[in-house]
Coordinates of N, CA and C in Angstrom, one line a residue:
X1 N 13.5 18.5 32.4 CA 14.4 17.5 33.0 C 14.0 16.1 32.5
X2 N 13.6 16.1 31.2 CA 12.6 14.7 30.5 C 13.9 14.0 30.9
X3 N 15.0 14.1 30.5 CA 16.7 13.1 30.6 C 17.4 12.8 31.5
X4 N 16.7 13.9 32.6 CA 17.6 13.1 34.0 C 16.6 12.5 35.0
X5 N 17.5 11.2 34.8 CA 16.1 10.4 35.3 C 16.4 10.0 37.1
X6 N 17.4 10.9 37.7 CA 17.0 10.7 39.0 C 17.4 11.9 39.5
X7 N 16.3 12.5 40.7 CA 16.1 13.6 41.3 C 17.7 14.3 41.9
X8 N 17.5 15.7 41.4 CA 18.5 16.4 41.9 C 18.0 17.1 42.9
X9 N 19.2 16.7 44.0 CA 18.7 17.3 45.9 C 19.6 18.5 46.0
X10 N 18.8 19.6 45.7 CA 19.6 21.0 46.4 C 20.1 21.0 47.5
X11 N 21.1 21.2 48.4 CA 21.3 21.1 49.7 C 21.9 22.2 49.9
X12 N 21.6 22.9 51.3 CA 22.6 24.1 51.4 C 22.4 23.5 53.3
X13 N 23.3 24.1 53.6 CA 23.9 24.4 55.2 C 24.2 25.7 56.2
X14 N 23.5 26.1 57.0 CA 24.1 27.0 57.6 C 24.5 26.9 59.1
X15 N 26.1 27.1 59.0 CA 27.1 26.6 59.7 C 28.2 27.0 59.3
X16 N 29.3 26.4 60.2 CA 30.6 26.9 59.8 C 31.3 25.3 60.6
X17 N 32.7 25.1 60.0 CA 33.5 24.3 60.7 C 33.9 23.9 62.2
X18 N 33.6 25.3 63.0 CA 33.7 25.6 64.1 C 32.1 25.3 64.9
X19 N 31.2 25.7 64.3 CA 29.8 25.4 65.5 C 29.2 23.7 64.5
X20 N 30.0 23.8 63.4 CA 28.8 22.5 62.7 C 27.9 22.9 62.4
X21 N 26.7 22.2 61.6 CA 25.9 22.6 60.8 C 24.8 22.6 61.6
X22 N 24.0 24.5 61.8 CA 22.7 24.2 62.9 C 21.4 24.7 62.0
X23 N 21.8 24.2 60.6 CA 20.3 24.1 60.1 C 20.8 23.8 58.7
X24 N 20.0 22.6 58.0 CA 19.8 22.4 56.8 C 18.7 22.4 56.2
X25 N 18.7 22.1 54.4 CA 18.1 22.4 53.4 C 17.7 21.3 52.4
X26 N 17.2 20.8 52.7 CA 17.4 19.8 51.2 C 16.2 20.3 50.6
X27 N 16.4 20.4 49.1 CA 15.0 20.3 48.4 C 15.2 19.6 46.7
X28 N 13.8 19.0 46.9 CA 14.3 17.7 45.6 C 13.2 18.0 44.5
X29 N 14.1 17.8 43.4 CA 13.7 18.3 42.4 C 13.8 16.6 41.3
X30 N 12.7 17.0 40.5 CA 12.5 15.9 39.6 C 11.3 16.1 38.4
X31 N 11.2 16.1 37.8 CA 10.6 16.3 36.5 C 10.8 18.0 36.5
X32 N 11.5 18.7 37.0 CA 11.3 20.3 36.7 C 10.8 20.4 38.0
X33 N 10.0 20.4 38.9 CA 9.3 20.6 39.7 C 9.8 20.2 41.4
X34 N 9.7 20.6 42.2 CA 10.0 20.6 43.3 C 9.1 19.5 44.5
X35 N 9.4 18.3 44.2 CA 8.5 17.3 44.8 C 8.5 16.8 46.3
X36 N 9.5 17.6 47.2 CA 10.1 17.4 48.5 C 10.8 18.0 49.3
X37 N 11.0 18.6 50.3 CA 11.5 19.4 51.1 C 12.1 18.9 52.5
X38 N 13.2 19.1 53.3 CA 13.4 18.6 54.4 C 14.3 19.7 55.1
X39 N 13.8 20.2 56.0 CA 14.7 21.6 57.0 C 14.6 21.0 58.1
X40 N 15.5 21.4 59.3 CA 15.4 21.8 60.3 C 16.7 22.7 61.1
X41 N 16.6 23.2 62.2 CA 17.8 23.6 62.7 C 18.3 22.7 63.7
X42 N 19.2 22.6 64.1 CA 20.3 21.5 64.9 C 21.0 22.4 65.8
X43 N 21.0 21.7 67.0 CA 22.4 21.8 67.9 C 23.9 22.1 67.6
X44 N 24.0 22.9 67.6 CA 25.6 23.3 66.9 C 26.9 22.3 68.3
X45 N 27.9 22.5 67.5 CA 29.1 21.6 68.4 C 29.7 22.4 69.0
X46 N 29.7 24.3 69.0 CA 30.0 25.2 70.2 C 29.2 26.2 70.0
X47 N 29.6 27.1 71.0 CA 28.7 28.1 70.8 C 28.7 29.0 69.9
X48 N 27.1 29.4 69.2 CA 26.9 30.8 68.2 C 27.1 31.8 68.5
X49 N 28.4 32.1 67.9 CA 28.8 33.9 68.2 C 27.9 35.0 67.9
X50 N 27.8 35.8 68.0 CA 26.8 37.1 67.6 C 27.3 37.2 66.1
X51 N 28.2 37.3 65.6 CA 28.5 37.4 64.5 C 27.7 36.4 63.2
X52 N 27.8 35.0 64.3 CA 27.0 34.2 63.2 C 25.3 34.7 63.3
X53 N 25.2 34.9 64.5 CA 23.8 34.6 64.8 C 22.9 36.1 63.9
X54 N 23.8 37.1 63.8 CA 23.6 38.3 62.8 C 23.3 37.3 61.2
X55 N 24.3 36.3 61.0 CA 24.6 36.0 59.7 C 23.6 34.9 59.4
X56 N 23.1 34.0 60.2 CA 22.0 32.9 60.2 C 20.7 33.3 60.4
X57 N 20.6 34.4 61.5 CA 19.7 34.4 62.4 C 18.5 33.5 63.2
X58 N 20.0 32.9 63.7 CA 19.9 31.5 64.6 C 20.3 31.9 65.9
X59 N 19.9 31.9 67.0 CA 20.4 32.1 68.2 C 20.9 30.7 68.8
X60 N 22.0 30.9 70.1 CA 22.6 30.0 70.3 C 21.8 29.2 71.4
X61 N 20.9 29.7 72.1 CA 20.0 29.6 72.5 C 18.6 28.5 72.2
X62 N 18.3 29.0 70.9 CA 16.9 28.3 70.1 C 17.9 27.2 69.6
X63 N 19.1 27.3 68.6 CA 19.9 25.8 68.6 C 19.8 24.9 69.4
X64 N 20.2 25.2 70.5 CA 20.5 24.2 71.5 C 19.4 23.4 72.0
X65 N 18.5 24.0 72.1 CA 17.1 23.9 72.2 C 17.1 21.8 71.2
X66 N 17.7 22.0 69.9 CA 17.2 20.7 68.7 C 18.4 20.2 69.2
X67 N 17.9 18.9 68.2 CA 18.4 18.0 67.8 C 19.9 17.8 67.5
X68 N 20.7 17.4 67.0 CA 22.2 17.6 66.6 C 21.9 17.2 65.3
X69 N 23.0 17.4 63.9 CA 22.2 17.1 62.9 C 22.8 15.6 63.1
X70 N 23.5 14.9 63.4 CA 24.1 13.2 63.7 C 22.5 12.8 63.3
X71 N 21.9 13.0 64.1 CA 20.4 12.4 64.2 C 19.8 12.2 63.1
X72 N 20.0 12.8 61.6 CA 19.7 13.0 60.6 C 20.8 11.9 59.6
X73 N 21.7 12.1 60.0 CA 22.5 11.3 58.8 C 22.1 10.5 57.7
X74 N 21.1 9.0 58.2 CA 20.6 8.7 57.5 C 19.7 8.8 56.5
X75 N 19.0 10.1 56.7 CA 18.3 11.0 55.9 C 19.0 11.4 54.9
X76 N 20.1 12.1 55.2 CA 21.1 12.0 53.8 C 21.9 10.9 53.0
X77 N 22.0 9.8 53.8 CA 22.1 8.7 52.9 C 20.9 8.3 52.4
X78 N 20.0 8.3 52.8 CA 18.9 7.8 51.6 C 19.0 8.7 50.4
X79 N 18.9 10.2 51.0 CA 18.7 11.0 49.7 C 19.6 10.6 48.8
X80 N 20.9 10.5 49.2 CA 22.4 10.9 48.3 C 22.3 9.0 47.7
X81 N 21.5 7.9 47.9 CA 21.4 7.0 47.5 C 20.1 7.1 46.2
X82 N 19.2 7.9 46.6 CA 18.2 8.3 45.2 C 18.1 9.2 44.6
X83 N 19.5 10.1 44.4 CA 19.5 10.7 43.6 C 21.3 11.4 43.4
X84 N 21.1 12.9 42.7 CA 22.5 13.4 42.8 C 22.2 14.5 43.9
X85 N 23.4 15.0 44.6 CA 23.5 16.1 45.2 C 23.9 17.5 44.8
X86 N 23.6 18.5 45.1 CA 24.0 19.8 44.3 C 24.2 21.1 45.4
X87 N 24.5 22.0 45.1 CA 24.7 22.9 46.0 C 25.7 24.3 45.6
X88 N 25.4 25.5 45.8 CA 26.0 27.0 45.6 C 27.5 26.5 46.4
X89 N 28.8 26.8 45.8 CA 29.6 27.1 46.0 C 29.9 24.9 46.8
X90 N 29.7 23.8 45.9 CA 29.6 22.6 47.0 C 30.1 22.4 47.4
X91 N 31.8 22.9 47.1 CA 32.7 22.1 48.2 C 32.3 22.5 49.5
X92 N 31.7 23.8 50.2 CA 31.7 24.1 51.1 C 30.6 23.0 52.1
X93 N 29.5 22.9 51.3 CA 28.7 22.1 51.6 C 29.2 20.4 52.1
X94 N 29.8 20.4 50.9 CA 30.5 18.6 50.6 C 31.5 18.9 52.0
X95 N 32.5 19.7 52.9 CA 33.3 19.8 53.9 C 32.4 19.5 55.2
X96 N 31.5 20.8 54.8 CA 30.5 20.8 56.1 C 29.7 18.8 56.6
X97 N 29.4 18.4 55.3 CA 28.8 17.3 55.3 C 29.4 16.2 56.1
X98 N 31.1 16.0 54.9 CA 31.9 15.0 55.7 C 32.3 15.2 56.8
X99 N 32.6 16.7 57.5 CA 32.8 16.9 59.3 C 31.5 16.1 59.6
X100 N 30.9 15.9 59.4 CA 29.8 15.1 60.3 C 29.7 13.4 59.8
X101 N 30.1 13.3 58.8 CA 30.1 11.8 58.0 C 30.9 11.5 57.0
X102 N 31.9 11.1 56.8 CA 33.0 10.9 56.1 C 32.0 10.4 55.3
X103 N 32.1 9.4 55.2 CA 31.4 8.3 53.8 C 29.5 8.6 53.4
X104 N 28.9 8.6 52.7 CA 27.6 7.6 52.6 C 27.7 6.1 53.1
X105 N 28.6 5.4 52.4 CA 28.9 4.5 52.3 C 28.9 4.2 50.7
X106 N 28.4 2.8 50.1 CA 28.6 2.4 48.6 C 27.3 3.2 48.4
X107 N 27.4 4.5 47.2 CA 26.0 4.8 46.8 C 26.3 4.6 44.7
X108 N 25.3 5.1 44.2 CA 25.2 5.0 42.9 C 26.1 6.2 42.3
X109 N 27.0 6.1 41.6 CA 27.2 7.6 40.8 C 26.9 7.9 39.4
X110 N 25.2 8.0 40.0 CA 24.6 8.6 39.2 C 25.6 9.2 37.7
X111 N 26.2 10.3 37.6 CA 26.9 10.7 36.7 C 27.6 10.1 35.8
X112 N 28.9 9.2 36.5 CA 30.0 8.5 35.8 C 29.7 6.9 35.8
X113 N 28.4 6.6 36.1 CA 28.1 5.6 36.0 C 29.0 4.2 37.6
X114 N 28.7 3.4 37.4 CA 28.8 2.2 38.7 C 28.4 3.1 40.0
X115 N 29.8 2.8 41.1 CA 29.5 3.5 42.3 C 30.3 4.2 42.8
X116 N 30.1 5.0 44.1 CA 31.0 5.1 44.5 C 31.0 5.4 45.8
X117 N 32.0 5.8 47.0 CA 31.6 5.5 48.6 C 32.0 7.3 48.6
X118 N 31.3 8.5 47.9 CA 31.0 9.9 48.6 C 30.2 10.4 48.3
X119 N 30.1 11.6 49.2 CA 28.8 12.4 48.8 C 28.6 13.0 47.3
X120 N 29.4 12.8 46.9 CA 29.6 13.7 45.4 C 29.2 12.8 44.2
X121 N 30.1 12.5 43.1 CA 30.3 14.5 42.6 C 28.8 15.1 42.8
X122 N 29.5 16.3 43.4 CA 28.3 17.1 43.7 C 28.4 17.8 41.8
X123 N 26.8 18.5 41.6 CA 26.6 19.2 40.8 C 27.0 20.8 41.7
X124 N 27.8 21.5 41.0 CA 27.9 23.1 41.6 C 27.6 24.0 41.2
X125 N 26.3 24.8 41.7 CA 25.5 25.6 40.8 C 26.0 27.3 40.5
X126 N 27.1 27.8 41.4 CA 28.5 28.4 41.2 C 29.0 28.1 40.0
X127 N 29.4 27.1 39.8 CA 30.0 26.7 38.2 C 29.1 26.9 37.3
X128 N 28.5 26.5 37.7 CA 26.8 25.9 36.4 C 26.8 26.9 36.1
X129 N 26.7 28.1 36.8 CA 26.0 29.6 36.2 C 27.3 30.5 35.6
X130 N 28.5 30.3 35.7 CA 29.6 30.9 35.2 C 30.1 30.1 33.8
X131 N 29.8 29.1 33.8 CA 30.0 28.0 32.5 C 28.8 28.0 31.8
X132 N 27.6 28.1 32.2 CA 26.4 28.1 31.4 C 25.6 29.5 30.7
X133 N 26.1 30.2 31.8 CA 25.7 31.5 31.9 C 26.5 32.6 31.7
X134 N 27.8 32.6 30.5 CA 29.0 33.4 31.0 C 29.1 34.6 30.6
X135 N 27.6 35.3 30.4 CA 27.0 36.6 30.8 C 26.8 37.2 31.6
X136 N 26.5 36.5 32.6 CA 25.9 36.7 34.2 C 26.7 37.7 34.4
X137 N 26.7 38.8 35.3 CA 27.8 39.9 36.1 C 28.0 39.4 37.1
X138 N 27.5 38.3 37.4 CA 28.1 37.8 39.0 C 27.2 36.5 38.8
X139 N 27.6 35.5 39.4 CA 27.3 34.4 39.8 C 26.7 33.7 41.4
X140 N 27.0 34.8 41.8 CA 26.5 34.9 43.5 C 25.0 34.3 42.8
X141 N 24.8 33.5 44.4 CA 23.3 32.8 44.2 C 22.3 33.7 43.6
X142 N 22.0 34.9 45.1 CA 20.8 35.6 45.0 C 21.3 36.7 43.3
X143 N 22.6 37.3 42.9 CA 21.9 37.8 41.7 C 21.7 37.0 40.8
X144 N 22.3 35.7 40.7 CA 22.2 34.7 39.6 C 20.6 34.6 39.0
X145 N 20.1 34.6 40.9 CA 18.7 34.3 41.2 C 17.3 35.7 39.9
X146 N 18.0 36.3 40.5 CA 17.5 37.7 39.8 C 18.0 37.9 38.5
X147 N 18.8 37.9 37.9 CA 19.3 37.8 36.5 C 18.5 36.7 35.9
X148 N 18.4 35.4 36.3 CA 18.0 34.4 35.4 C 16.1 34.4 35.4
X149 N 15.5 35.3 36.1 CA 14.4 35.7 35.9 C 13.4 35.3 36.6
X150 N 14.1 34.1 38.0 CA 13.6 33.1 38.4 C 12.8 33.3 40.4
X151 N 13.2 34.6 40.6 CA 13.3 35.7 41.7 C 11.9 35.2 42.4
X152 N 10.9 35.4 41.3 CA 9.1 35.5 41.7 C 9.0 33.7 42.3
X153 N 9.1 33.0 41.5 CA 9.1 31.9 41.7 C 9.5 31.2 42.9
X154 N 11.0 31.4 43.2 CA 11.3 31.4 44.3 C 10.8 31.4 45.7
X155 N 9.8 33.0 45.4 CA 9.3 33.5 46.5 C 8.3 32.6 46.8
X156 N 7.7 32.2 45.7 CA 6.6 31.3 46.1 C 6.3 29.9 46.5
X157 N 7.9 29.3 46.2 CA 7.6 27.8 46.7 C 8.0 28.6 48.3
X158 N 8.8 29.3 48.2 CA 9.2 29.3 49.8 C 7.7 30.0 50.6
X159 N 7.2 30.6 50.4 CA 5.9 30.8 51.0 C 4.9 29.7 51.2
X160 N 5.3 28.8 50.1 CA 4.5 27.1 50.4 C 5.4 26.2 51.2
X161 N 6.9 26.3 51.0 CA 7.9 25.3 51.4 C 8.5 25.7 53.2
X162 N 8.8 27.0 52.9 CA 10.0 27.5 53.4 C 8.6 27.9 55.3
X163 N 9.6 27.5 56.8 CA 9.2 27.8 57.8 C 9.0 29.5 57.8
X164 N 8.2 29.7 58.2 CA 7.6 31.6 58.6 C 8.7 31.9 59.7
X165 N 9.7 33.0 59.0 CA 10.8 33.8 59.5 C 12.4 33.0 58.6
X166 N 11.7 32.3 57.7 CA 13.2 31.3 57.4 C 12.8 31.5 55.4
X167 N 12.6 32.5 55.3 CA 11.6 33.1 53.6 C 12.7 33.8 53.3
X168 N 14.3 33.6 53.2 CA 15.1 34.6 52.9 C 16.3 33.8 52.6
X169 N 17.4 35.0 52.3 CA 19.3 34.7 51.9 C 18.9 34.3 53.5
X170 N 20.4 33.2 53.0 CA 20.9 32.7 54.2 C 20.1 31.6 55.4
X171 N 18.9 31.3 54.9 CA 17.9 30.9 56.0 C 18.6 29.1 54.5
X172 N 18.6 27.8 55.2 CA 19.5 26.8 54.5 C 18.1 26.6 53.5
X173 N 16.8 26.4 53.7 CA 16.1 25.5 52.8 C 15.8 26.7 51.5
X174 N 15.4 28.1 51.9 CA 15.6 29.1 51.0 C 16.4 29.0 50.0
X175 N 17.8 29.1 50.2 CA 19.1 28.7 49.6 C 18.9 27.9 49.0
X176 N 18.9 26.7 49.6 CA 18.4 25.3 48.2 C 17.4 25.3 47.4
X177 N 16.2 25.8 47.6 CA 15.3 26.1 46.9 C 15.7 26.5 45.6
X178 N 16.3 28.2 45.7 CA 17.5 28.7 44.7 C 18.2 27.9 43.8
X179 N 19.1 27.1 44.7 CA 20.0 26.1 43.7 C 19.5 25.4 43.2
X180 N 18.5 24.9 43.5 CA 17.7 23.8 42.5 C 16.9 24.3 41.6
X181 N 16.5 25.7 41.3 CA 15.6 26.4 40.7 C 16.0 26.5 39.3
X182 N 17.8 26.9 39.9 CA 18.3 27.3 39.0 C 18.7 26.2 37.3
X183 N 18.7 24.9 37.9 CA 18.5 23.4 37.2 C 17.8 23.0 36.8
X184 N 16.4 23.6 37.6 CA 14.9 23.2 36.7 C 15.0 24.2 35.6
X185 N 15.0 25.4 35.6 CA 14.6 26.4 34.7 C 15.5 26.1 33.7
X186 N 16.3 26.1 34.0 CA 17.5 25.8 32.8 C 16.9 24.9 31.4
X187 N 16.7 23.4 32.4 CA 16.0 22.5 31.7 C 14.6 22.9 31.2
X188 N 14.1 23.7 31.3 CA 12.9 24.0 30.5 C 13.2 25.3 29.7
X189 N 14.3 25.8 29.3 CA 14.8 26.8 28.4 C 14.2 26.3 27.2
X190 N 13.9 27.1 26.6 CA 14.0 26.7 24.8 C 15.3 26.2 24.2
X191 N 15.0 25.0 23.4 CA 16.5 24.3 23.2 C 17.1 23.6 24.1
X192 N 16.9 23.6 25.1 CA 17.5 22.9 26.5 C 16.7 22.1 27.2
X193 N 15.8 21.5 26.9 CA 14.7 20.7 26.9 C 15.3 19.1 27.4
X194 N 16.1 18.7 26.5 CA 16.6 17.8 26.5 C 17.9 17.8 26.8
X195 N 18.4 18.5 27.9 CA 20.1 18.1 28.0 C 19.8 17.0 29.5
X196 N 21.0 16.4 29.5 CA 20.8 15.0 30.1 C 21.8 15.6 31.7
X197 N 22.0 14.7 32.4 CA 22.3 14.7 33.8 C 24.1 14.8 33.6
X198 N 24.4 14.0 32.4 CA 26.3 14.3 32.4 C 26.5 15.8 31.6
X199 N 25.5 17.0 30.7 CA 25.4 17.7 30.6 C 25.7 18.6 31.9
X200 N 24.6 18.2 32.5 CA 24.6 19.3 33.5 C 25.8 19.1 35.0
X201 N 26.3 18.2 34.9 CA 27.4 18.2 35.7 C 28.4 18.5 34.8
X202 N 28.9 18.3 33.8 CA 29.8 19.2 33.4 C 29.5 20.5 33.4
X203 N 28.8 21.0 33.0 CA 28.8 22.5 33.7 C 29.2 23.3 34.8
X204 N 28.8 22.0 35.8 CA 28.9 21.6 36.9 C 30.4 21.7 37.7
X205 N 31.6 21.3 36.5 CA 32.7 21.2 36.9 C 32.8 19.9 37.5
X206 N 32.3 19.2 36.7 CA 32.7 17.5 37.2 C 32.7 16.8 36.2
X207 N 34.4 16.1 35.9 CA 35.0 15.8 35.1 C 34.7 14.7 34.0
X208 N 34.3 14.5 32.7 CA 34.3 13.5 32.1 C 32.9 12.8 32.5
X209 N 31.8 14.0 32.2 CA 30.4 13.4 32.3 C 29.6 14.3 31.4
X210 N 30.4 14.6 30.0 CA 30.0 15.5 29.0 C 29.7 14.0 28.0
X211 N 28.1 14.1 27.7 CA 27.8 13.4 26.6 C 27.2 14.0 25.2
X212 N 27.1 15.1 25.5 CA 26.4 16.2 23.9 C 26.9 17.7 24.7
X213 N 27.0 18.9 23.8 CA 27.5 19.9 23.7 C 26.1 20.8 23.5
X214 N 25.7 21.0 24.2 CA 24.5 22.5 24.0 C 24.7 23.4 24.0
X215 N 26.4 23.9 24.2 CA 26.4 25.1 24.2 C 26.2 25.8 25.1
X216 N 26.1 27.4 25.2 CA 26.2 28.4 26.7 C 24.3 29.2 26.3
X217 N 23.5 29.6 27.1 CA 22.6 29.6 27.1 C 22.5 31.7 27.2
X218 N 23.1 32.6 27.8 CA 23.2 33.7 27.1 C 25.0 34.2 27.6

């Protein structure tokens, strides 16, 4: 990642539009390397149905228990002020986000250069892997994860990063770990050493931030 010179923040969420987001993910990446982490779970805005609590495994219970993520906001404007944002599948993320905070306010966009007042353009690592990768037999995070060879690694920041019972799919800092893994390794491919940050959002599916052509990687 010698060319992008400001840190890419994996973010993932787990939540839905209906309870709000009762655990996030951020993890920040910068030279290749994973230099920052920030989880916790949150107070949801109704109650966790069994259905989610199967699918998170978050009780509605232990939620209620934290914080609301409101409390955090600013956390995410700093990040989304020093750096770009990214995320599996982002719009979902980028929804989840502005239900709780329409604006940043004025941040940098990084990508297209001046500024701009939203969370985005998000980098989509969904896109990234079907545009970059358009061998892949699926683009889902976890086989993306496994196809691109990057499985072991994973396991092991989250054994350093990731809370004990939250080492898995679907647990939010897990997830991000994933999406950002998948941007460092890339950048250390053979040949791909040097692709730059408007590179990798066009792949990205974000418009008119292609400055050289590298081509698809298998």
């Amino acid at each position: 990642m010698k060319n992008v010179p400001v840190p890419i923040i994996a973010v993932d969420f787990e939540g839905s539009r209906s309870v709000g987001i009762v655990e996030y993910g951020a993890a920040e990446f910068f030279g290749g390397e994973l230099r920052a982490v920030r989880t916790r779970i949150c107070r949801p805005d109704s109650r966790i149905s069994e259905r989610d609590r199967a699918l998170f495994d978050i009780s509605d219970a232990d939620a209620r228990a934290c914080r609301p993520f409101s409390d955090d906001i600013d956390l995410f404007v700093d990040m989304r002020r020093r750096g770009v944002f990214c995320a599996h599948n982002a719009s979902v993320e980028d929804s989840l986000l502005r239900a709780q905070a329409v604006s940043p306010g004025e941040v940098p966009d990084f990508v297209r250069g001046g500024t701009c007042v939203s969370w985005g353009p998000w980098l989509d690592s969904f896109a990234f892997c079907k545009n970059a990768y358009p061998s892949l037999d699926s683009a889902k995070l976890s086989n993306a994860v496994d196809a691109l060879g990057i499985s072991g690694e994973l396991d092991e920041l989250a054994l350093n990063f990731c809370p004990p019972g939250r080492r898995k799919w679907h647990c939010a800092l897990f997830d991000a770990i994933a999406c950002g893994l998948i941007y460092a390794r890339t950048c250390s491919s053979e040949g791909f050493e040097g692709v730059t940050l408007a590179w990798l959002a066009e792949q990205s599916g974000v418009k008119g931030a292609s400055q050289r052509d590298f081509g698809q990687l298998v």
